[in-house]
XYZ file of C-alpha atoms in Angstrom:
582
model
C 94.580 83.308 101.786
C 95.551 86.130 99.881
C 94.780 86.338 96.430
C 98.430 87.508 94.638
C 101.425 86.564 96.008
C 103.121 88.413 99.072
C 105.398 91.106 97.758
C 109.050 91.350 99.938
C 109.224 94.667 102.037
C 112.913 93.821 102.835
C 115.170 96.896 104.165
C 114.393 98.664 100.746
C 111.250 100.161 102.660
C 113.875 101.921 104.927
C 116.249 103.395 102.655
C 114.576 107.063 103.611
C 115.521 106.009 107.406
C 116.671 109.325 108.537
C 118.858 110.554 112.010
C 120.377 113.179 113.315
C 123.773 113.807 111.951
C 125.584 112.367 115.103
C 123.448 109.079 115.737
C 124.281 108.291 111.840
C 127.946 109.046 112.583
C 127.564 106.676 115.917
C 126.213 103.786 113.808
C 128.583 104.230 110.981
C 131.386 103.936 113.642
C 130.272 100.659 115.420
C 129.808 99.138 112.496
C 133.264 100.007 111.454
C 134.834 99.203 114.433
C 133.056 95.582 114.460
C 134.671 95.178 111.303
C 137.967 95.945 112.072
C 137.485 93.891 115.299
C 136.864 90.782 113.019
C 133.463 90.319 114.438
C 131.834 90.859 111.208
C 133.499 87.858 109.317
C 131.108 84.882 108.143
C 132.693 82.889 110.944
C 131.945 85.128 113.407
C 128.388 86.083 112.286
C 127.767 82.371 111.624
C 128.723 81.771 115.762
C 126.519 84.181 116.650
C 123.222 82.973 114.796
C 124.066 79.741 115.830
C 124.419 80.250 119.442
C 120.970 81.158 118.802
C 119.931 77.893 117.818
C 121.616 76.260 120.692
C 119.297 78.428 122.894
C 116.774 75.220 122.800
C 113.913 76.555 125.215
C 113.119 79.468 122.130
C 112.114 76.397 120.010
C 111.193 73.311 121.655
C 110.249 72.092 125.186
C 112.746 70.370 127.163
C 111.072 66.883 126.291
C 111.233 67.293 123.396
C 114.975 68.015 122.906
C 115.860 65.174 125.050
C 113.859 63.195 122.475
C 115.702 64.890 119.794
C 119.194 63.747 121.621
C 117.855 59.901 122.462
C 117.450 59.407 118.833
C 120.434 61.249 117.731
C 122.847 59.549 120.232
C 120.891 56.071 119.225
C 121.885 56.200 115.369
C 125.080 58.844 115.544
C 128.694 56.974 114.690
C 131.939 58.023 116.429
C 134.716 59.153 115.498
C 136.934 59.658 118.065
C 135.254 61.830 120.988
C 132.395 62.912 118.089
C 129.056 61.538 117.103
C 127.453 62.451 113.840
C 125.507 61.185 111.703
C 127.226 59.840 107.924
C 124.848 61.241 104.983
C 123.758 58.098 104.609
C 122.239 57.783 108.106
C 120.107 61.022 107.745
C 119.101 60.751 104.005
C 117.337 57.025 105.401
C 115.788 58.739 108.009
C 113.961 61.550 106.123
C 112.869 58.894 103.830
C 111.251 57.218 106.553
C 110.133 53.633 107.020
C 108.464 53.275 103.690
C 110.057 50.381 101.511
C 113.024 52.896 100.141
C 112.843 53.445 96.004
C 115.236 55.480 93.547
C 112.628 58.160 94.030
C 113.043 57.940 98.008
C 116.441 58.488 97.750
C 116.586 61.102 95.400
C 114.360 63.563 97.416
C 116.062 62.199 100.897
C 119.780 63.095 98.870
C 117.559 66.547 97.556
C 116.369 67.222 101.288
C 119.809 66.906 102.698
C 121.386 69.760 100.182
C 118.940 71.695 101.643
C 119.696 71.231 105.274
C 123.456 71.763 104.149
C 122.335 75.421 102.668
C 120.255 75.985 106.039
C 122.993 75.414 108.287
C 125.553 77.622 106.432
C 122.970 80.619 106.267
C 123.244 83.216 105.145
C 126.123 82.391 103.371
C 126.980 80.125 100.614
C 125.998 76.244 101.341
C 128.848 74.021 102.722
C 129.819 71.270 100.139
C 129.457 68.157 102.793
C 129.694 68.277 106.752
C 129.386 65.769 109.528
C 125.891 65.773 110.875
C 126.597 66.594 114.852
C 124.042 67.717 117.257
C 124.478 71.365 117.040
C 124.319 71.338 112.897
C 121.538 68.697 112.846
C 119.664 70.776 115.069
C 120.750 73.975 113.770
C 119.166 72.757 110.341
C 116.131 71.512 111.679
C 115.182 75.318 113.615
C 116.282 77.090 110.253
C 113.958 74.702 107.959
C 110.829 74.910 110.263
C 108.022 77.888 111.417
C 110.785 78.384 114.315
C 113.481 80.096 111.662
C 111.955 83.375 112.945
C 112.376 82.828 116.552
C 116.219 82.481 115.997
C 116.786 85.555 113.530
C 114.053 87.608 115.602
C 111.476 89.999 114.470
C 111.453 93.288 113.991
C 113.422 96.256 116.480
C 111.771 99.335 116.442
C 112.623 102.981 117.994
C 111.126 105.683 118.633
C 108.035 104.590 117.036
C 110.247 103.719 113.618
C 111.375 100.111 112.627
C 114.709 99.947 112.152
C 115.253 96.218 111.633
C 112.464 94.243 109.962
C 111.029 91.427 111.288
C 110.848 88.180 109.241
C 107.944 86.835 107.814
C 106.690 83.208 105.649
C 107.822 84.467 102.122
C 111.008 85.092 103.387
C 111.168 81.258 105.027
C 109.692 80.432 101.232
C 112.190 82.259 98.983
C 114.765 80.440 101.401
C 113.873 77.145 100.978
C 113.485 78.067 96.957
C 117.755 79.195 97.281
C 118.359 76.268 98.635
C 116.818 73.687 96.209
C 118.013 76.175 93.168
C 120.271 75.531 90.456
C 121.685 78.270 88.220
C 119.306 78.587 85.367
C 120.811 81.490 83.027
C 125.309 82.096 83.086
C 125.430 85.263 84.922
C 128.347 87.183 84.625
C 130.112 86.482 87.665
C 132.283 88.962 88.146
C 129.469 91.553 87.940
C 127.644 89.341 90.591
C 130.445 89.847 93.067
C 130.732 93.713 92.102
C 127.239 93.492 92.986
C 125.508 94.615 89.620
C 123.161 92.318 88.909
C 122.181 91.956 92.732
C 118.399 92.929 94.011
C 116.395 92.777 97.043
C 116.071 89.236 97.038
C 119.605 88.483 97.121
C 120.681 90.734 99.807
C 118.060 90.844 102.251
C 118.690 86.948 104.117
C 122.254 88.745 104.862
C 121.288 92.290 106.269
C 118.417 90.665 107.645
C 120.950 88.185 109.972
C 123.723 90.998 110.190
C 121.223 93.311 111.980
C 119.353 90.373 114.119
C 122.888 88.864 114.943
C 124.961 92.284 116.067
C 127.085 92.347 119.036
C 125.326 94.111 121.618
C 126.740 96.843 123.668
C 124.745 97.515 127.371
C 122.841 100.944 126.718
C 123.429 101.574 123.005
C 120.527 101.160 120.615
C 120.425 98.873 118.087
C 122.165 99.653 114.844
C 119.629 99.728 112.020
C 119.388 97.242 109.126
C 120.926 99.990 106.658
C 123.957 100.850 108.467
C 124.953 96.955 107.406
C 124.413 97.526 103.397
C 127.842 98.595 102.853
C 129.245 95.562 104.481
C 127.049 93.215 101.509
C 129.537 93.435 99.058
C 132.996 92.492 100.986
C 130.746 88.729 101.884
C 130.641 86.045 100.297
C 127.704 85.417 98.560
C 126.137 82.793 95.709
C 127.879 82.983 92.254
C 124.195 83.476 90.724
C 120.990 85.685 91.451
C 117.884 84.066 92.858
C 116.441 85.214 89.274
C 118.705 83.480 87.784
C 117.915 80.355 89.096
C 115.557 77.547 88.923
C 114.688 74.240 90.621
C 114.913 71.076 88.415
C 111.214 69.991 87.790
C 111.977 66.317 88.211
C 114.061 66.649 91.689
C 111.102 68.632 92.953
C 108.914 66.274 91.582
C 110.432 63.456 93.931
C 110.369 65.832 96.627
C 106.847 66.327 96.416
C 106.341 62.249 96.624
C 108.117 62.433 99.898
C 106.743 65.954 101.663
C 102.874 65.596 100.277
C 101.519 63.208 102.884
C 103.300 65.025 105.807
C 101.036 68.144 105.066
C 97.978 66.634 106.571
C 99.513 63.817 109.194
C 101.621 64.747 111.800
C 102.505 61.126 112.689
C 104.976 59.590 110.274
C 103.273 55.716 110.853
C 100.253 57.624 109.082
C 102.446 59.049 106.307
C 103.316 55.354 105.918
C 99.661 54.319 105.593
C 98.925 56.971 103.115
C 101.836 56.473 100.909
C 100.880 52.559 100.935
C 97.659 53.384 100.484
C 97.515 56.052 97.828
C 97.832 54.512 94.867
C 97.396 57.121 93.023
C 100.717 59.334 93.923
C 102.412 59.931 91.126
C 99.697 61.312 89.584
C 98.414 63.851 91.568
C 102.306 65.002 92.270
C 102.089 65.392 88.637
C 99.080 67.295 89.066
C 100.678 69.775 91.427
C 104.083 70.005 89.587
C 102.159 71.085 86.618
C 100.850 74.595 88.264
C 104.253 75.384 88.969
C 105.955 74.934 84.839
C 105.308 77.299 82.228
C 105.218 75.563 78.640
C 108.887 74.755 77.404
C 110.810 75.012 80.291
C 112.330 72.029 82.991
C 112.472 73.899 86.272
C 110.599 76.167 88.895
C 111.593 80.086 88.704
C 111.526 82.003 91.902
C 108.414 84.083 90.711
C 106.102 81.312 89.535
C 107.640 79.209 93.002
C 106.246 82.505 95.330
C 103.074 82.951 93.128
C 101.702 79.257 93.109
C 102.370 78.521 96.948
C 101.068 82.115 98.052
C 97.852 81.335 96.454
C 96.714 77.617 96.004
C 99.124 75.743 98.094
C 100.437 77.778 101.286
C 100.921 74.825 103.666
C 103.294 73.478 101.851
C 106.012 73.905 104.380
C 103.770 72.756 106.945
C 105.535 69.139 105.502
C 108.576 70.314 106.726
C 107.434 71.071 110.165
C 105.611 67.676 110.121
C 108.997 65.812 108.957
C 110.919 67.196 111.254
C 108.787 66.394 114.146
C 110.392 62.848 113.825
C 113.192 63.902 115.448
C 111.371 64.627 118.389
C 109.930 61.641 119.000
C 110.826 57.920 120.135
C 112.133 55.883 117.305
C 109.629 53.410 117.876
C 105.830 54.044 117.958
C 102.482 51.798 118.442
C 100.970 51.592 115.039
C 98.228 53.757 114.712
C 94.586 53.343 112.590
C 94.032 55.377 110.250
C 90.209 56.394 110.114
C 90.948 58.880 107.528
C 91.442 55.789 104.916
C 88.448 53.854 106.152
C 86.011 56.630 105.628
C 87.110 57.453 102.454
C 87.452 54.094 101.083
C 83.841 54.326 99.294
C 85.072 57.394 97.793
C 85.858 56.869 93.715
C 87.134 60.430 93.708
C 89.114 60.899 97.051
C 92.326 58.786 97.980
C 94.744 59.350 100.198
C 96.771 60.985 97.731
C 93.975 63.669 97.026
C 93.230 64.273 100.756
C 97.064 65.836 100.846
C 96.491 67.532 97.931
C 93.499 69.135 99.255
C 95.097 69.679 102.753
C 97.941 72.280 100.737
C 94.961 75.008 100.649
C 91.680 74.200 102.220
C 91.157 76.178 105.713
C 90.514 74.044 109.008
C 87.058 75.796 110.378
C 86.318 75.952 114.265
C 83.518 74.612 115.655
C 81.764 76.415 118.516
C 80.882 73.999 120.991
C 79.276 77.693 122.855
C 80.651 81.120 123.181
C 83.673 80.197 124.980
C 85.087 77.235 123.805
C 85.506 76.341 120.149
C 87.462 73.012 118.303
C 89.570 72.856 115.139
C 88.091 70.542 112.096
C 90.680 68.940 109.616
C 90.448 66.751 106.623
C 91.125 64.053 109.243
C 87.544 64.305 110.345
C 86.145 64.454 106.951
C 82.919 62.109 106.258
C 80.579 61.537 103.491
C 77.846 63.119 102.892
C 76.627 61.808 98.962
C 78.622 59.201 97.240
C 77.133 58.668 93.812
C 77.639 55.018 93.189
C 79.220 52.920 90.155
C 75.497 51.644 89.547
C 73.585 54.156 89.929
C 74.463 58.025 88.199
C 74.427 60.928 90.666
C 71.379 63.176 90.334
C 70.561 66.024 91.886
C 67.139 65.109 93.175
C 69.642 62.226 95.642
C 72.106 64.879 96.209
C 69.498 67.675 97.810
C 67.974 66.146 100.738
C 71.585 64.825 101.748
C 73.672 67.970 101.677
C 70.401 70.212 103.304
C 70.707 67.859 106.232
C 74.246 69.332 106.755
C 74.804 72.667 108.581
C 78.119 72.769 108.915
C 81.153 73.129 106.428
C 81.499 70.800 103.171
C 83.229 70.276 100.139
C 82.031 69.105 96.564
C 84.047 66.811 94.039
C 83.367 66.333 90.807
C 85.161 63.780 88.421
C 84.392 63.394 84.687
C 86.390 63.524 81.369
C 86.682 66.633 79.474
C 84.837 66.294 76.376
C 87.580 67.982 73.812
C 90.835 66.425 75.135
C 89.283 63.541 76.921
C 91.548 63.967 79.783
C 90.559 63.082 83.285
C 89.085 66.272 85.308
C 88.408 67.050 88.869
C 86.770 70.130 89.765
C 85.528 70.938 93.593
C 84.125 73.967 95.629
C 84.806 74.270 99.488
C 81.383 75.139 100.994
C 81.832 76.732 104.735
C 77.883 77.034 105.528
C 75.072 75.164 104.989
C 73.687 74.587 101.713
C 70.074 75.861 100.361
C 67.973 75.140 97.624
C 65.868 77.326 95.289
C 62.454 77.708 96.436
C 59.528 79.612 95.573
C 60.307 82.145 97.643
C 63.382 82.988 95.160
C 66.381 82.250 94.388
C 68.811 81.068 97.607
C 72.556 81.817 97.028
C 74.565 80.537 99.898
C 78.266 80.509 100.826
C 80.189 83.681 101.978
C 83.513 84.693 101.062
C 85.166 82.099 102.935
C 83.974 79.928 99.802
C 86.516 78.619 97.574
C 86.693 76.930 93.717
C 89.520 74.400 92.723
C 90.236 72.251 90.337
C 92.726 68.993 91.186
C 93.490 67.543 87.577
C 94.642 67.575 85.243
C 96.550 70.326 87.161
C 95.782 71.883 90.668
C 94.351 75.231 91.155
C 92.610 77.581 93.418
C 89.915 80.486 92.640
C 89.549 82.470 95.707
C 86.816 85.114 96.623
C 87.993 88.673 97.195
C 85.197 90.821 99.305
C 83.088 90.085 96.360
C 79.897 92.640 95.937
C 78.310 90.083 93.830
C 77.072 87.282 96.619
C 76.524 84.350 94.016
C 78.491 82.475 95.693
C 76.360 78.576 94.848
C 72.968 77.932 93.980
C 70.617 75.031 93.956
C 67.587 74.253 91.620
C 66.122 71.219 90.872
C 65.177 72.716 87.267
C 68.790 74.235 86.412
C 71.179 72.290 88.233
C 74.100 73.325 90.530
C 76.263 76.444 89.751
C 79.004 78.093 91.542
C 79.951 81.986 90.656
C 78.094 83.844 88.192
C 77.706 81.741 85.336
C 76.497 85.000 83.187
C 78.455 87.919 84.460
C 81.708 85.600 85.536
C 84.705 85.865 85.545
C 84.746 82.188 87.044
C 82.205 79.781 87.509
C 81.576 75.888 88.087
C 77.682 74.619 86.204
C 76.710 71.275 86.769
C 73.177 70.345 84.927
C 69.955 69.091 86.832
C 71.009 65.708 85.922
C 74.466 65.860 87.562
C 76.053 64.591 83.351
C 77.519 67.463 82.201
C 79.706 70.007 84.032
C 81.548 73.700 82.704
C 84.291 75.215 84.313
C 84.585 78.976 82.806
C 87.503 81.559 83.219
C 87.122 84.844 81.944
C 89.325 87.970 81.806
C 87.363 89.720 83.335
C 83.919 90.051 85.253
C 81.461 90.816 88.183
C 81.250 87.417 90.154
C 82.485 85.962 93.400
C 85.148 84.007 92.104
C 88.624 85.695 91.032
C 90.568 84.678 87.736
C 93.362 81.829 88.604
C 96.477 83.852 89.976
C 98.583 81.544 89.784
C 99.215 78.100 87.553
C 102.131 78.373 84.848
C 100.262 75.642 82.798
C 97.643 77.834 81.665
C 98.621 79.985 78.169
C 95.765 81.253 78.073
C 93.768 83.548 80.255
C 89.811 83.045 79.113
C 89.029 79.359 78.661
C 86.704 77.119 79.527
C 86.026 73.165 79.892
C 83.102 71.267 79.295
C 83.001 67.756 80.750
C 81.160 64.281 80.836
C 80.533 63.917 85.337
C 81.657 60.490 86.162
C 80.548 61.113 89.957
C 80.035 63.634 92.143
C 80.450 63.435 95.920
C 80.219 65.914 99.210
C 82.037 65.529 102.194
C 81.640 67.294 105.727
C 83.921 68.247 108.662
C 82.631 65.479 111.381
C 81.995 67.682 115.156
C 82.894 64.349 116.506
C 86.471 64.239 115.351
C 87.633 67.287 116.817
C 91.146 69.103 117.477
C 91.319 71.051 119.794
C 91.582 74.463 119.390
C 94.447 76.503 121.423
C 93.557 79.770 122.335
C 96.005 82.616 121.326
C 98.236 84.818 123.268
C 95.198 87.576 122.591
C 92.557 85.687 123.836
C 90.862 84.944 120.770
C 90.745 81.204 119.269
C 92.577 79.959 116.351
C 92.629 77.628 113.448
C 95.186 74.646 112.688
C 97.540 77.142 110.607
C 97.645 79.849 113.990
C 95.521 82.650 112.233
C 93.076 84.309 114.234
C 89.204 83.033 113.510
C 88.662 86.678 113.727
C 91.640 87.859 112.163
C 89.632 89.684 108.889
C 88.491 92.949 109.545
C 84.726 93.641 109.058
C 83.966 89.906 110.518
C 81.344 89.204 113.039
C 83.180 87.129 115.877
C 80.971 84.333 115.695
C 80.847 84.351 111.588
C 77.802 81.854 110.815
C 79.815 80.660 108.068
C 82.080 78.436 110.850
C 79.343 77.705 112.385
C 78.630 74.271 112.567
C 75.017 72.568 114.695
């Protein structure tokens, strides 16, 4: 994970494109004549990107599309020679089969606008259409990790890119536009003049006008900037992304419907968890929270970018995982859920906090040998320590448990915050084994794959950044468990040698592993600290014997769950000992 949010390198980066004097007369030209051919018009454009959805075998395999037309053909109406699908239809199935609530049908209604504003993209969202095929489908490829296979990536010549290729943010700051409400009155007129218009709110337009050109055999692709002029004769929203804002409590809802799909893949399991979790509103209120600065009611695009680049960036995996429903029979064997049954003992992780944790933690590989590896997920978690209601966690229990463990782990820690008496949860993602303080000297473990978070009161993520300080954790029976520097900061975790009382310390600045939060809007200030009474404490570990596999990439090389390269980071021994697991 990065630790600030991705900045957009949208055709601004080419606006020094230079060409010869004829080739820039040659582009100028085409694009006029397109223009004056009316193959430039939103209809026309619009045809063209969607012929590109209809081009099914870019996307999905045939099976799966001719699971994707048994279930639309088994629920469509008719109306005359058409089937579609009413609103109604779709908003029940993107709820799912979960007992339907006001909340259900207010993110399933919230969902829907959004499929509306995908389908008419790039252009202003249609007010209400009837769900055929082609538009169902068409929103389901814009809305999911496919989006770039249908706009394309990036054209290049002559060494030079002259069309950029698309990347997550801009499937992010997409999916923002289309939950958005105008926040500030913008001066509409200047809007359409294009005064008030940036980056942001061009580049989803020049970025389809270049990827959807007509193509002429032997002529070389027009490049993105020849299509700038052409921006301000479209129609475009009556508002700037800046401007705009999504409604805290709609996103709210939406989070109680997309949270479990982040970690299960199977909607029957979504089921189980949202039956199961009984503690979902809460920790959706625990997310929501990172997201709202103090005194306002909505998500701004900034804050939106910020918070999901850095502590929750497989978010949108929930959107891949919903739509996979479409794509598979309508009626399924129910399935077990071992996830739940292992973490029943748990007084610190439900259902509910297993999502939350699946937004940022990485899924590490195991290497069964040197040429075949697996995938771990939070599916495969299992305990480790479990301090119980009788008996107070201590850290002479906790040792000889988590040194038995080679492989990856992650600590919890619940307790009440001593000022506010507010419920806390603090945790750090381990990704070796764990050592202990010996006379030999003080054993630091961890590597800069280690991570600190904190789930509640609101959620948050302190990420390492090629640290030259290496105090990552240490263990000592006479001074307890820390995380970071607790004396040269900036951020640390310090749990005593009775496992009672914890401190979690931000400072503005320091020398230690962990980096200052870069993203939560709750927080006003930007040193703070809080001291807390530990209620329990528990580790969990990735279980070898509940493996995914892992799918080897089109380079050879083996990947995680997300599709990033194990070996991705430069500087990184290919067989890291911090994913190592025995």
């Amino acid at each position: 994970m990065n630790s600030h949010a991705p900045s957009l390198t949208p055709v601004a980066d080419m606006r020094d494109f230079s060409c010869d004097e004829q080739a820039r007369v040659s582009f100028e030209r085409r694009v006029r004549d397109w223009v004056q051919a009316g193959l430039m018009t939103p209809e026309q454009v619009t045809s063209r990107l969607k012929n590109n959805h209809i081009n099914e075998k870019r996307c999905f395999k045939a099976e799966q599309v001719s699971s994707f037309d048994q279930v639309f053909d088994t629920l469509s109406s008719t109306e005359g020679t058409t089937k579609y699908w009413p609103k109604s239809t779709l908003v029940s199935f993107l709820t799912g089969t979960w007992p339907h609530s006001a909340t259900d049908f207010a993110a399933g209604h919230m969902l829907c606008s959004s499929m509306l504003y995908h389908v008419a993209f790039p252009f202003p969202a249609l007010q209400d259409i009837s769900w055929t095929r082609n538009e169902l489908y068409a929103a389901i490829v814009m809305m999911t990790k496919h989006q770039h296979k249908i706009i394309g990536g990036f054209v290049s010549q002559s060494g030079r890119t002259i069309i950029r290729s698309r990347n997550q943010t801009d499937r992010v700051r997409v999916f923002f536009k289309s939950l958005a409400k105008p926040y500030a009155k913008t001066d509409t007129a200047n809007r359409i003049e294009g005064n008030s218009t940036s980056d942001e709110d061009d580049i989803d337009v020049l970025d389809v006008l270049a990827h959807t050109q007509p193509t002429m055999l032997g002529l070389a692709h027009v490049p993105e900037v020849f299509f700038q002029p052409l921006i301000q004769k479209l129609p475009r929203s009556p508002y700037v992304l800046l401007d705009s804002q999504v409604p805290s409590r709609e996103f709210l809802c939406l989070l109680e419907l997309l949270l479990p799909y982040v970690l299960n893949e199977q909607y029957n399991l979504v089921d189980i968890h949202r039956q199961q979790g009984h503690d979902n509103a809460a920790v959706n209120r625990c997310i929501l929270s990172a997201f709202i600065r103090l005194g306002e009611t909505g998500i701004r695009w900034q804050m939106f970018e910020c918070v999901l680049a850095n502590t929750m960036p497989r978010l949108l995996d929930s959107l891949d995982h919903l739509f996979q429903r479409f794509f598979q029979p309508l009626k399924k064997p129910a399935l077990a859920d071992t996830s739940f049954s292992t973490i029943s003992s748990s007084r610190i992780l439900t259902c509910a906090r297993l999502d939350q944790l699946a937004l940022f933690l990485p899924n590490p590989t195991y290497f069964h040998d040197a040429f075949s590896s697996s995938v771990l997920t939070l599916k495969s978690l299992i305990p480790v320590y479990i301090s119980s209601a009788a008996e107070s966690a201590n850290l002479s229990s906790l040792s000889p448990c988590v040194l038995r463990h080679t492989g990856p782990s992650i600590l919890l820690v619940s307790g009440t915050d001593t000022t506010s008496n507010v419920p806390v949860i603090f945790g750090a993602y381990i990704p070796m084994l764990w050592r202990e303080h010996s006379s030999d000297g003080p054993a630091y473990f961890g590597s800069e794959d280690s991570l600190l978070f904190q789930l509640a009161p609101t959620h948050d993520v302190f990420l390492c950044t090629k640290p030259s300080n290496k105090k990552y954790a240490y263990m000592s029976s006479k001074t307890g468990l820390s995380f970071g520097d607790v004396e040269s900061g900036p951020v640390s975790l310090k749990l005593d040698e009775a496992l009672t009382s914890g401190t979690f310390t931000q400072q503005d600045e320091g020398e230690g592993p962990y980096q200052p939060s870069a993203a939560n809007a709750s927080r006003t200030e930007t040193s703070w600290q809080v001291q807390f009474a530990i209620e329990s404490v528990e580790v969990w570990a990735y279980d070898k014997n509940g493996l995914k596999p892992a799918h080897p990439s089109p380079f050879g090389e083996w990947e995680d769950a997300r599709g990033i390269s194990i070996y991705e980071k430069a500087g990184k021994d290919r067989m890291r000992s911090s994913l190592l697991c025995a």
